PDB file of C-alpha atoms in Angstrom:
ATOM      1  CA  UNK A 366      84.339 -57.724  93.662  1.00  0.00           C
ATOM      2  CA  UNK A 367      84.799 -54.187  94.502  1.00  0.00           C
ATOM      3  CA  UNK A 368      82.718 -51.592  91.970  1.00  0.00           C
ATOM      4  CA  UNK A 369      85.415 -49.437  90.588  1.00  0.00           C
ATOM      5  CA  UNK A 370      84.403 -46.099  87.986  1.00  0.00           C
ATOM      6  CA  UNK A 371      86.521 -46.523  85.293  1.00  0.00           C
ATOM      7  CA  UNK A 372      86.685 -44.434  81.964  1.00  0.00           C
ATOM      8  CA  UNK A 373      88.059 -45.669  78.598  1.00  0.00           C
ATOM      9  CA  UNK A 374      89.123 -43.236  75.967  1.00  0.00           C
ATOM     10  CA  UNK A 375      91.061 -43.368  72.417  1.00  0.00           C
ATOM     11  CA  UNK A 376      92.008 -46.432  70.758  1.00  0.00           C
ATOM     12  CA  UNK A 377      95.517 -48.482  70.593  1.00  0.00           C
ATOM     13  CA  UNK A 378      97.447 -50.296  72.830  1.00  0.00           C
ATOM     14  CA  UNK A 379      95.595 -50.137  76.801  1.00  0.00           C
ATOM     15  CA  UNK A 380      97.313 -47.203  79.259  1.00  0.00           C
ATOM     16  CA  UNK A 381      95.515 -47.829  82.578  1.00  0.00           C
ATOM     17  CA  UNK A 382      96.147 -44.736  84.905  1.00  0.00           C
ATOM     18  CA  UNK A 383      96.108 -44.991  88.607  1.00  0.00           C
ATOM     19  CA  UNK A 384      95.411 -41.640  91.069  1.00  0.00           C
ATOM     20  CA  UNK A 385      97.162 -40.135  94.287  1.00  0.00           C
ATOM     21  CA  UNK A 386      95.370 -40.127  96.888  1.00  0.00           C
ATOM     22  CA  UNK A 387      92.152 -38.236  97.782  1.00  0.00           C
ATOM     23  CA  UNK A 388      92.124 -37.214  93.888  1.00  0.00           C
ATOM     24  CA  UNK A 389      90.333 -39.110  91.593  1.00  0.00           C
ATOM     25  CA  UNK A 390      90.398 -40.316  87.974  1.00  0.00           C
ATOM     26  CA  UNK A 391      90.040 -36.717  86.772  1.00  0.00           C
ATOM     27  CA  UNK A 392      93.507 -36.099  88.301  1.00  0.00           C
ATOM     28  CA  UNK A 393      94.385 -37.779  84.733  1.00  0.00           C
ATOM     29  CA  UNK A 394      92.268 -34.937  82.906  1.00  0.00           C
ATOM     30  CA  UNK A 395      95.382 -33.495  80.729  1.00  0.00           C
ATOM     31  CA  UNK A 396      97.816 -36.743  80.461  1.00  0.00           C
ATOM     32  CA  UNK A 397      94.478 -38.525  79.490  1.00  0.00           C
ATOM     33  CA  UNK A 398      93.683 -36.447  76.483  1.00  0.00           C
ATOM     34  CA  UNK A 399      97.089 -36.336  75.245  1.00  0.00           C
ATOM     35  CA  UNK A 400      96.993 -40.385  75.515  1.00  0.00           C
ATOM     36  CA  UNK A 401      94.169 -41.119  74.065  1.00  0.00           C
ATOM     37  CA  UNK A 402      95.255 -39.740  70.639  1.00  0.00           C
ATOM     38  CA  UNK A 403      97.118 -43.077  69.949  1.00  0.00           C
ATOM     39  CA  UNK A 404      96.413 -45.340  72.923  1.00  0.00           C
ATOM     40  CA  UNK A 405      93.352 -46.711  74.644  1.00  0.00           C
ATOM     41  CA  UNK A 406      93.013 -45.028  78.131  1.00  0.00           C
ATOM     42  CA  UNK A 407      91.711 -46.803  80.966  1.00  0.00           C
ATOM     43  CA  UNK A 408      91.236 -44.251  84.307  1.00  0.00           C
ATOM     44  CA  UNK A 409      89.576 -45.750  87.161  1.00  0.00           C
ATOM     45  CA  UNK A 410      88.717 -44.135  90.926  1.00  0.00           C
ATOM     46  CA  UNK A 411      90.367 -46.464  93.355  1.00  0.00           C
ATOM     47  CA  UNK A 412      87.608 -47.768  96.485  1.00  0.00           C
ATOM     48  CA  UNK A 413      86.868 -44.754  98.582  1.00  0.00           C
ATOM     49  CA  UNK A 414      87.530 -42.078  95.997  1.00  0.00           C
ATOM     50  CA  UNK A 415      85.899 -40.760  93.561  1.00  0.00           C
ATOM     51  CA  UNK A 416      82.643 -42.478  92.399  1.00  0.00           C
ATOM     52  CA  UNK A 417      84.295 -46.034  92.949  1.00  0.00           C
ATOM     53  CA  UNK A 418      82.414 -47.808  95.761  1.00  0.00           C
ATOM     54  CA  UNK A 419      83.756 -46.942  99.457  1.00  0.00           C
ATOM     55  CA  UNK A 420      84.285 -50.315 101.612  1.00  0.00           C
ATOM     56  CA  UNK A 421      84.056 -49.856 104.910  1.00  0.00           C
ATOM     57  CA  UNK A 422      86.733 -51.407 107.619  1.00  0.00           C
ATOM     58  CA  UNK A 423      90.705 -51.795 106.479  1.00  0.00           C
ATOM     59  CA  UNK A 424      92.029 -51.784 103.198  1.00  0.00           C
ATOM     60  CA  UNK A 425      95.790 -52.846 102.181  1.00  0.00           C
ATOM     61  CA  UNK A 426      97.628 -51.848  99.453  1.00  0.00           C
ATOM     62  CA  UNK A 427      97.964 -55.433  97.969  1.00  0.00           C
ATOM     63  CA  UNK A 428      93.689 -55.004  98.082  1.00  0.00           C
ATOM     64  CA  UNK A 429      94.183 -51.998  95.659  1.00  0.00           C
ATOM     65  CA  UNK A 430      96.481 -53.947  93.114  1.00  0.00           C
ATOM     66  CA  UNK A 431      93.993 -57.030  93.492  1.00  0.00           C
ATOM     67  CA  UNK A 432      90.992 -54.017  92.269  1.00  0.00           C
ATOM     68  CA  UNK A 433      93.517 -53.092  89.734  1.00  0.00           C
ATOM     69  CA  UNK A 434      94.059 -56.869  88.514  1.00  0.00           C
ATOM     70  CA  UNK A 435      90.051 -57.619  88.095  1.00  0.00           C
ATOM     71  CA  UNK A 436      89.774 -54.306  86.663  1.00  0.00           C
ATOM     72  CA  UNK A 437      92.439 -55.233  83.574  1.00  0.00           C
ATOM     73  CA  UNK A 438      91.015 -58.628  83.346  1.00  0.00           C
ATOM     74  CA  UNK A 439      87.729 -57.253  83.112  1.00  0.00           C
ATOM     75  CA  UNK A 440      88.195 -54.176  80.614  1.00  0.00           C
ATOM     76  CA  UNK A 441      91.134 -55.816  78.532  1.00  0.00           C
ATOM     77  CA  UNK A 442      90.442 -58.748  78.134  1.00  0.00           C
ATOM     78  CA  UNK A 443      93.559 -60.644  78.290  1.00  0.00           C
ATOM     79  CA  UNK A 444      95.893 -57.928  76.440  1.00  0.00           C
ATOM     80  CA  UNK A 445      98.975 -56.854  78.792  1.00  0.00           C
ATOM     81  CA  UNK A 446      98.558 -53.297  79.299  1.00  0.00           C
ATOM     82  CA  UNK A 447     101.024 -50.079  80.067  1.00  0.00           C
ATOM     83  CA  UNK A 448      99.974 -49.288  84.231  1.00  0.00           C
ATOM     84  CA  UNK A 449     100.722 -45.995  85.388  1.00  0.00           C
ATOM     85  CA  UNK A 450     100.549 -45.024  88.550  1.00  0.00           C
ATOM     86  CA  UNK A 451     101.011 -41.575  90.684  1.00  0.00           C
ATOM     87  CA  UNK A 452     101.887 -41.186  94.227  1.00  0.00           C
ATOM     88  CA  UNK A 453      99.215 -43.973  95.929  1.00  0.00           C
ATOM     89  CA  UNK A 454      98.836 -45.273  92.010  1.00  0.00           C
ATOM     90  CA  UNK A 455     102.506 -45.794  92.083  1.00  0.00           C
ATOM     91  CA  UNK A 456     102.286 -47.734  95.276  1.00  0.00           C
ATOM     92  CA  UNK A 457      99.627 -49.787  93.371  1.00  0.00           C
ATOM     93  CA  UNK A 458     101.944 -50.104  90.702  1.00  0.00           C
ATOM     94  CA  UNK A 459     104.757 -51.673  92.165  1.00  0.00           C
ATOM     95  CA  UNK A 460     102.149 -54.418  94.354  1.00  0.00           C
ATOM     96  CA  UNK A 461     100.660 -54.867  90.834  1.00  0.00           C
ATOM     97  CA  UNK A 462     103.986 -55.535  89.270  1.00  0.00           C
ATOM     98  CA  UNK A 463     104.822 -58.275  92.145  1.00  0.00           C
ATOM     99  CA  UNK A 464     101.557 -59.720  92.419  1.00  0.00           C
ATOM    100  CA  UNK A 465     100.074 -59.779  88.667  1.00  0.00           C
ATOM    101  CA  UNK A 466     103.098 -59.470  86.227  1.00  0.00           C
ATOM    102  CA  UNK A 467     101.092 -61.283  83.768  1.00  0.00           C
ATOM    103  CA  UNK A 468      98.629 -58.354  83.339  1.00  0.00           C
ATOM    104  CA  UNK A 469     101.507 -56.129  82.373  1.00  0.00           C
ATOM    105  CA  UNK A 470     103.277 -54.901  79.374  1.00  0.00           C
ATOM    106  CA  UNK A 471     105.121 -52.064  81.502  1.00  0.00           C
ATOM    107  CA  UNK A 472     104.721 -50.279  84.735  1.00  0.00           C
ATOM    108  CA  UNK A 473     105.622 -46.672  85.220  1.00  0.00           C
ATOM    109  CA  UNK A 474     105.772 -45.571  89.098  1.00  0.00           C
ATOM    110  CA  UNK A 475     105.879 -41.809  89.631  1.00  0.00           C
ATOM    111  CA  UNK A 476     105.762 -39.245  92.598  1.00  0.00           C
ATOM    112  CA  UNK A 477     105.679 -42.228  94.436  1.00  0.00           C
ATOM    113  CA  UNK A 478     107.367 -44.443  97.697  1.00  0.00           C
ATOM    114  CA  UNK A 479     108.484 -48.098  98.586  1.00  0.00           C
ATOM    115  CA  UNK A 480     108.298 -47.732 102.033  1.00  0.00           C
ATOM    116  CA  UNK A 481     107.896 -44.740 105.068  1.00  0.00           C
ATOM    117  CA  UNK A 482     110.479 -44.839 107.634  1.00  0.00           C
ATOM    118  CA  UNK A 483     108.248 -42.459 109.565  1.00  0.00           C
ATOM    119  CA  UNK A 484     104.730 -43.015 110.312  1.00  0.00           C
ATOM    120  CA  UNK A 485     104.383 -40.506 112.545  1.00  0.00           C
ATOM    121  CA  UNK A 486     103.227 -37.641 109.775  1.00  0.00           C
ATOM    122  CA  UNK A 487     100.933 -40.215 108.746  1.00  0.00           C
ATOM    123  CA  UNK A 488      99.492 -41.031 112.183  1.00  0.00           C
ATOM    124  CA  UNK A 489      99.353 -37.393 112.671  1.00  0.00           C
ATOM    125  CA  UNK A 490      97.157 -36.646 109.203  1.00  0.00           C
ATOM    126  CA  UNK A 491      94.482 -39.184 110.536  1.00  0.00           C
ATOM    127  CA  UNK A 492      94.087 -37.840 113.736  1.00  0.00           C
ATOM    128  CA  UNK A 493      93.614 -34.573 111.776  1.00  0.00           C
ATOM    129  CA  UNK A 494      91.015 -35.988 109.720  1.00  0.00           C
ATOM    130  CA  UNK A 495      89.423 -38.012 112.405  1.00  0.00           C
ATOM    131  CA  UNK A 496      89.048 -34.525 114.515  1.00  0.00           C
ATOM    132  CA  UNK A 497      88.255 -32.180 110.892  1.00  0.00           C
ATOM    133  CA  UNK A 498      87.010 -34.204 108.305  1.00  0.00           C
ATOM    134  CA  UNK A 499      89.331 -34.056 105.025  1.00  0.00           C
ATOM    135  CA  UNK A 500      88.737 -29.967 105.003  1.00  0.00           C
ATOM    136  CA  UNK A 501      91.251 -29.802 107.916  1.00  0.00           C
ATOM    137  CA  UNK A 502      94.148 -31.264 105.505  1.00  0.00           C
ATOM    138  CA  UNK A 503      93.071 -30.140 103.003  1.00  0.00           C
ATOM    139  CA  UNK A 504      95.299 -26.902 102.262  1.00  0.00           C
ATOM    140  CA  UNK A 505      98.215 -28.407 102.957  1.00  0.00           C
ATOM    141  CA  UNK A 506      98.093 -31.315 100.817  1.00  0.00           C
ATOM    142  CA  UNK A 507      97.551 -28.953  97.921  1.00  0.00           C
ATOM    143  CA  UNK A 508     100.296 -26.788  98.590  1.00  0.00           C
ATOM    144  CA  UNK A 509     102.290 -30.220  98.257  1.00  0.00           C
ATOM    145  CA  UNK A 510     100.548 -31.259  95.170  1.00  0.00           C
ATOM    146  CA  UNK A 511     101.805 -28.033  92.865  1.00  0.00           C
ATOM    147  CA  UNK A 512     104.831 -25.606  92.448  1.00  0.00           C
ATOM    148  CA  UNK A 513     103.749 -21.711  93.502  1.00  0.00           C
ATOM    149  CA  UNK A 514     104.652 -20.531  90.723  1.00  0.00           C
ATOM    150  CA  UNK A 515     102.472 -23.185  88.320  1.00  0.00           C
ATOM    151  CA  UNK A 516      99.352 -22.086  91.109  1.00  0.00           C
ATOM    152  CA  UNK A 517     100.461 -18.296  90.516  1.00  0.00           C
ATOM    153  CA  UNK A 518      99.188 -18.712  86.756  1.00  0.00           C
ATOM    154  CA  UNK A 519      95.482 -18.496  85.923  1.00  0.00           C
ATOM    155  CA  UNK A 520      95.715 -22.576  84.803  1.00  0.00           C
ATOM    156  CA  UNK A 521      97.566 -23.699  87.716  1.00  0.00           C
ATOM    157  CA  UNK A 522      95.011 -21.774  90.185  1.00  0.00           C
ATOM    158  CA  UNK A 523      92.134 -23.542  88.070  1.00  0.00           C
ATOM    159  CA  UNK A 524      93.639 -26.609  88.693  1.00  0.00           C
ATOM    160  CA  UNK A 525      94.468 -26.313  92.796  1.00  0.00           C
ATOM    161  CA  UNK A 526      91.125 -25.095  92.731  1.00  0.00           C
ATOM    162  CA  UNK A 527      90.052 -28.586  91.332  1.00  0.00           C
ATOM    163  CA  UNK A 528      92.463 -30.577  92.990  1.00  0.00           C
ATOM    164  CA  UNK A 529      91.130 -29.348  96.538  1.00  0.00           C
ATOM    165  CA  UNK A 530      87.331 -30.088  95.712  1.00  0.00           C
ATOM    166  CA  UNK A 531      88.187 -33.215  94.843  1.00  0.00           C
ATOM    167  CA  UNK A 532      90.289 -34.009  97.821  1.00  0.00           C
ATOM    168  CA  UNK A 533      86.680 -32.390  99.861  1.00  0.00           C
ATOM    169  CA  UNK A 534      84.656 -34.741  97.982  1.00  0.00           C
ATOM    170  CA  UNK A 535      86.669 -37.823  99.248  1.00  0.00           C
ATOM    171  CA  UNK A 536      84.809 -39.892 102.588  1.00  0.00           C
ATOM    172  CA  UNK A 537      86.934 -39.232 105.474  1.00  0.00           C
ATOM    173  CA  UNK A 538      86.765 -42.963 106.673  1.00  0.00           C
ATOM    174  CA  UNK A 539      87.570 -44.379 103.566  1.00  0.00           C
ATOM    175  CA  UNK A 540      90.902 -41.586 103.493  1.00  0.00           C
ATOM    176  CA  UNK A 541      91.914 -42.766 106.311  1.00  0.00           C
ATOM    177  CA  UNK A 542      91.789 -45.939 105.352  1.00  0.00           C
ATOM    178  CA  UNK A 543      93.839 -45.495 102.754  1.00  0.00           C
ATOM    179  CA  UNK A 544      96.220 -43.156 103.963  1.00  0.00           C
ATOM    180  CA  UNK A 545      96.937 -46.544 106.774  1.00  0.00           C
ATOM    181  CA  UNK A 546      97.786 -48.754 103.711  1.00  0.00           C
ATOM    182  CA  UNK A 547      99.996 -46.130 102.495  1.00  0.00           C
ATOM    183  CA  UNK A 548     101.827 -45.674 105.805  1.00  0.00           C
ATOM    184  CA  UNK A 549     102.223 -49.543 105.918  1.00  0.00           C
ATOM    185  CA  UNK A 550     103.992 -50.151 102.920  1.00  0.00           C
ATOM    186  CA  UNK A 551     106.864 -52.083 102.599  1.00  0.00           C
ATOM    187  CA  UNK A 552     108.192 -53.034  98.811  1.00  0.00           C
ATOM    188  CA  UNK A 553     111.605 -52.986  99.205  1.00  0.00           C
ATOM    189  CA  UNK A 554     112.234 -57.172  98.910  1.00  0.00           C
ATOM    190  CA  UNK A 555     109.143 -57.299  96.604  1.00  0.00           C
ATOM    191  CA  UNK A 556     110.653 -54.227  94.316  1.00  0.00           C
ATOM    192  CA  UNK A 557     113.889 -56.595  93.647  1.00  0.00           C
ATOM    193  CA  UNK A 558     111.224 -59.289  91.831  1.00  0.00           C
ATOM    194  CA  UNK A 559     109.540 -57.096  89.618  1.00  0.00           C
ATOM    195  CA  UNK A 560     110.704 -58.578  86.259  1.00  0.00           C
ATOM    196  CA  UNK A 561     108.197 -56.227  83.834  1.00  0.00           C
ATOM    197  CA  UNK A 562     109.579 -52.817  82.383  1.00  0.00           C
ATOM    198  CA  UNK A 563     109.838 -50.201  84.591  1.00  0.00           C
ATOM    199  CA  UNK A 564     109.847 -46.548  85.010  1.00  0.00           C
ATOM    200  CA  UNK A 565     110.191 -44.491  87.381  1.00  0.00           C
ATOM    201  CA  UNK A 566     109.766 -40.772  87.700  1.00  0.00           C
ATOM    202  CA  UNK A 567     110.890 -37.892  89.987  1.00  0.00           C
ATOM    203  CA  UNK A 568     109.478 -34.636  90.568  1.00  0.00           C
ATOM    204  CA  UNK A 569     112.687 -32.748  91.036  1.00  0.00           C
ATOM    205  CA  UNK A 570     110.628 -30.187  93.395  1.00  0.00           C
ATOM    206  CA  UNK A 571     108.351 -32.958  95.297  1.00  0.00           C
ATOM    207  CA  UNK A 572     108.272 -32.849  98.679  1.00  0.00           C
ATOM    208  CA  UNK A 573     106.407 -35.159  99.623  1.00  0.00           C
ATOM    209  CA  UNK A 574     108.079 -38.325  98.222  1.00  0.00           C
ATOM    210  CA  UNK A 575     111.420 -36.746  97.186  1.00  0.00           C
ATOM    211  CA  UNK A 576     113.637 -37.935  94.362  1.00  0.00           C
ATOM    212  CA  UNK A 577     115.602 -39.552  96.943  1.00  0.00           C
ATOM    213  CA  UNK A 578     112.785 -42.229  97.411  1.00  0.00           C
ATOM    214  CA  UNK A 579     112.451 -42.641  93.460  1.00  0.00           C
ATOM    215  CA  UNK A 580     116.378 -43.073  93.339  1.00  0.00           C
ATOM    216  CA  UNK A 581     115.605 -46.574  96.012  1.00  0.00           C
ATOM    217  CA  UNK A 582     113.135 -47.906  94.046  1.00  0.00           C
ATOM    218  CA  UNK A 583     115.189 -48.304  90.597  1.00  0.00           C
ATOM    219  CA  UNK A 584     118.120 -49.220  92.883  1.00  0.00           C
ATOM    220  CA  UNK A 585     116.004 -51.996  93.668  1.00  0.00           C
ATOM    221  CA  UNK A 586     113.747 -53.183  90.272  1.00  0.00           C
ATOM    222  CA  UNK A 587     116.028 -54.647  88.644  1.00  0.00           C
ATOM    223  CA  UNK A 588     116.408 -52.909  84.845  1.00  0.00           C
ATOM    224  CA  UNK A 589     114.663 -49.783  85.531  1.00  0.00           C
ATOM    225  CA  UNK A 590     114.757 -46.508  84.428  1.00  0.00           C
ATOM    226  CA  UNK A 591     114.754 -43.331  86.641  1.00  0.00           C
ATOM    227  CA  UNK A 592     113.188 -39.980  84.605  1.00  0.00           C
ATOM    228  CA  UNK A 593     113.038 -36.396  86.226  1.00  0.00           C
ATOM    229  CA  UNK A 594     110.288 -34.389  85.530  1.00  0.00           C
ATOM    230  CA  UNK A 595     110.850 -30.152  86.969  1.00  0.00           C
ATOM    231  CA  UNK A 596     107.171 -30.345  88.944  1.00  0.00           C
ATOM    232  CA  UNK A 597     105.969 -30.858  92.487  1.00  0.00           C
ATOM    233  CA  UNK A 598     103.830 -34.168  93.604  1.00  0.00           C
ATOM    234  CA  UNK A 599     101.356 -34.248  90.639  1.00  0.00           C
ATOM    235  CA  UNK A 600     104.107 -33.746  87.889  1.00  0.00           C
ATOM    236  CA  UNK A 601     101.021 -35.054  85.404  1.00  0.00           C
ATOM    237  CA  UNK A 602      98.498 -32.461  86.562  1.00  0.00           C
ATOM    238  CA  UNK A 603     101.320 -29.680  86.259  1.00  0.00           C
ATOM    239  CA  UNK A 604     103.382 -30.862  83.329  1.00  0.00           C
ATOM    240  CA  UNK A 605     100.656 -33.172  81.606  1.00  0.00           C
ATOM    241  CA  UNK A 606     102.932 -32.823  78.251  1.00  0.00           C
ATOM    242  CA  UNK A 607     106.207 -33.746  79.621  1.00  0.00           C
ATOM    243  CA  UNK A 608     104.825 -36.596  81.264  1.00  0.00           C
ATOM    244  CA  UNK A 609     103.448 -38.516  78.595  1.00  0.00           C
ATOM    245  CA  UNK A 610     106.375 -37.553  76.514  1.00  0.00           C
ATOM    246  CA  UNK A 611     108.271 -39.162  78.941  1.00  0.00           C
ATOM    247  CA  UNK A 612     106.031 -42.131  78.898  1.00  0.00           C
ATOM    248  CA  UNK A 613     105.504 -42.459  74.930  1.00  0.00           C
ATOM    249  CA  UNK A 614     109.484 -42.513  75.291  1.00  0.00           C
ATOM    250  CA  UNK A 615     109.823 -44.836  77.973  1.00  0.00           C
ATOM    251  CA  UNK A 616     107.794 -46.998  75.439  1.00  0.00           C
ATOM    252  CA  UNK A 617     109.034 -46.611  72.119  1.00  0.00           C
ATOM    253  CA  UNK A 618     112.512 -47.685  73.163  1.00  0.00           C
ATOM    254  CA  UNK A 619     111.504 -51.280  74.230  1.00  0.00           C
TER     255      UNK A 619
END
């Protein structure tokens, strides 16, 4: 079993909250807090981020929902829980929701992808790293991750300035490792079985998985809901408060 660092907060029904990748579980710093006041909050580093442990060789994304799955059994012991994932943690989400629907009370899949067309920007980003480390990508994925004018204000700067030394503190093999799974992903037949709750939220100003991609994914789980959220890729780092209004929402009306 794969040594994940996970965090519980609050008290209530379980929220477990899955990263993007090369952040980690403080990512969930602001949506946590807000949480936590009437849920219990489960955050956990995915392998090769964070301070979960890094496993060398391949890794698949149906690996990351199977660390997910022992992670619930272990830590809630039985009780479905709400899974939330973001961007990679979305990915997770909807393998999760295929693979483990038992463990799940409702699955929320934002900033995130069911499949690449293209590989070649991701082919392109590991030769990058490969030659640079994770500093040579660094910049750019940042400027992805936030609106200017949310990194024009004193909080958003704070937080790119976070963001990026956490992305720096990721192990370049074990990004590129996951950045392959990501390319490889595929859950458009899978997507039309997921029979738990589902959300699924845009960023209206994400560019790097555009509300075009969210649109296909509730086109294909059957019974879910699309939400649009005025942010870039980390619409829960930028607009913590909208997001988990949009979540306490999402589950109050079930």
């Amino acid at each position: 079993m794969i040594r994940l660092n996970v965090v519980r907060e609050g008290g209530g029904p379980i929220v477990v909250l899955g990263h993007a990748l090369g952040c980690d579980l403080h990512m969930w710093d602001g949506a946590a807090a807000l949480l936590a006041q009437a849920h219990t909050v489960l955050r956990y580093d995915h392998r090769n981020h964070g301070a979960s442990e890094s496993v060398a060789g391949p890794v698949t994304m149906q690996d990351l929902a199977d660390d997910a799955a022992a992670l619930i059994e272990r830590e809630a012991e039985g009780e479905p829980v709400h899974f939330v994932g973001l961007s990679m943690g979305g990915m997770v989400a909807q393998a999760l929701a295929a693979r483990h629907p038992a463990l799940l009370k409702t699955v929320v899949i934002a900033n995130s992808a069911s499949r690449y067309p293209d590989a070649a920007p991701w082919r392109s980003r590991i030769e990058t790293v490969r030659a640079q480390g994770v500093a040579g990508i660094a910049d750019g994925a940042v400027s992805r991750w936030l609106t200017p004018g949310y990194v024009a204000t004193p909080e958003g700067a704070a937080a790119a300035r976070r963001l990026r030394g956490m992305l720096l503190r990721t192990d370049a093999a074990g990004y590129i490792a996951s950045c392959e799974a990501v390319a490889a992903i595929d859950f458009r037949e899978s997507n039309r079985a997921i029979a738990v709750p589902a959300l699924v939220i845009a960023g209206t100003r994400d560019e790097a998985t555009p509300p075009s991609m969210s649109e296909a994914m509730v086109a294909a789980i059957p019974g879910s809901r699309l939400a649009a959220i005025d942010a870039a890729h980390l619409s829960a780092v930028e607009r913590p408060l909208a997001f988990t209004q949009l979540l306490v929402d999402f589950w109050r009306s079930l």
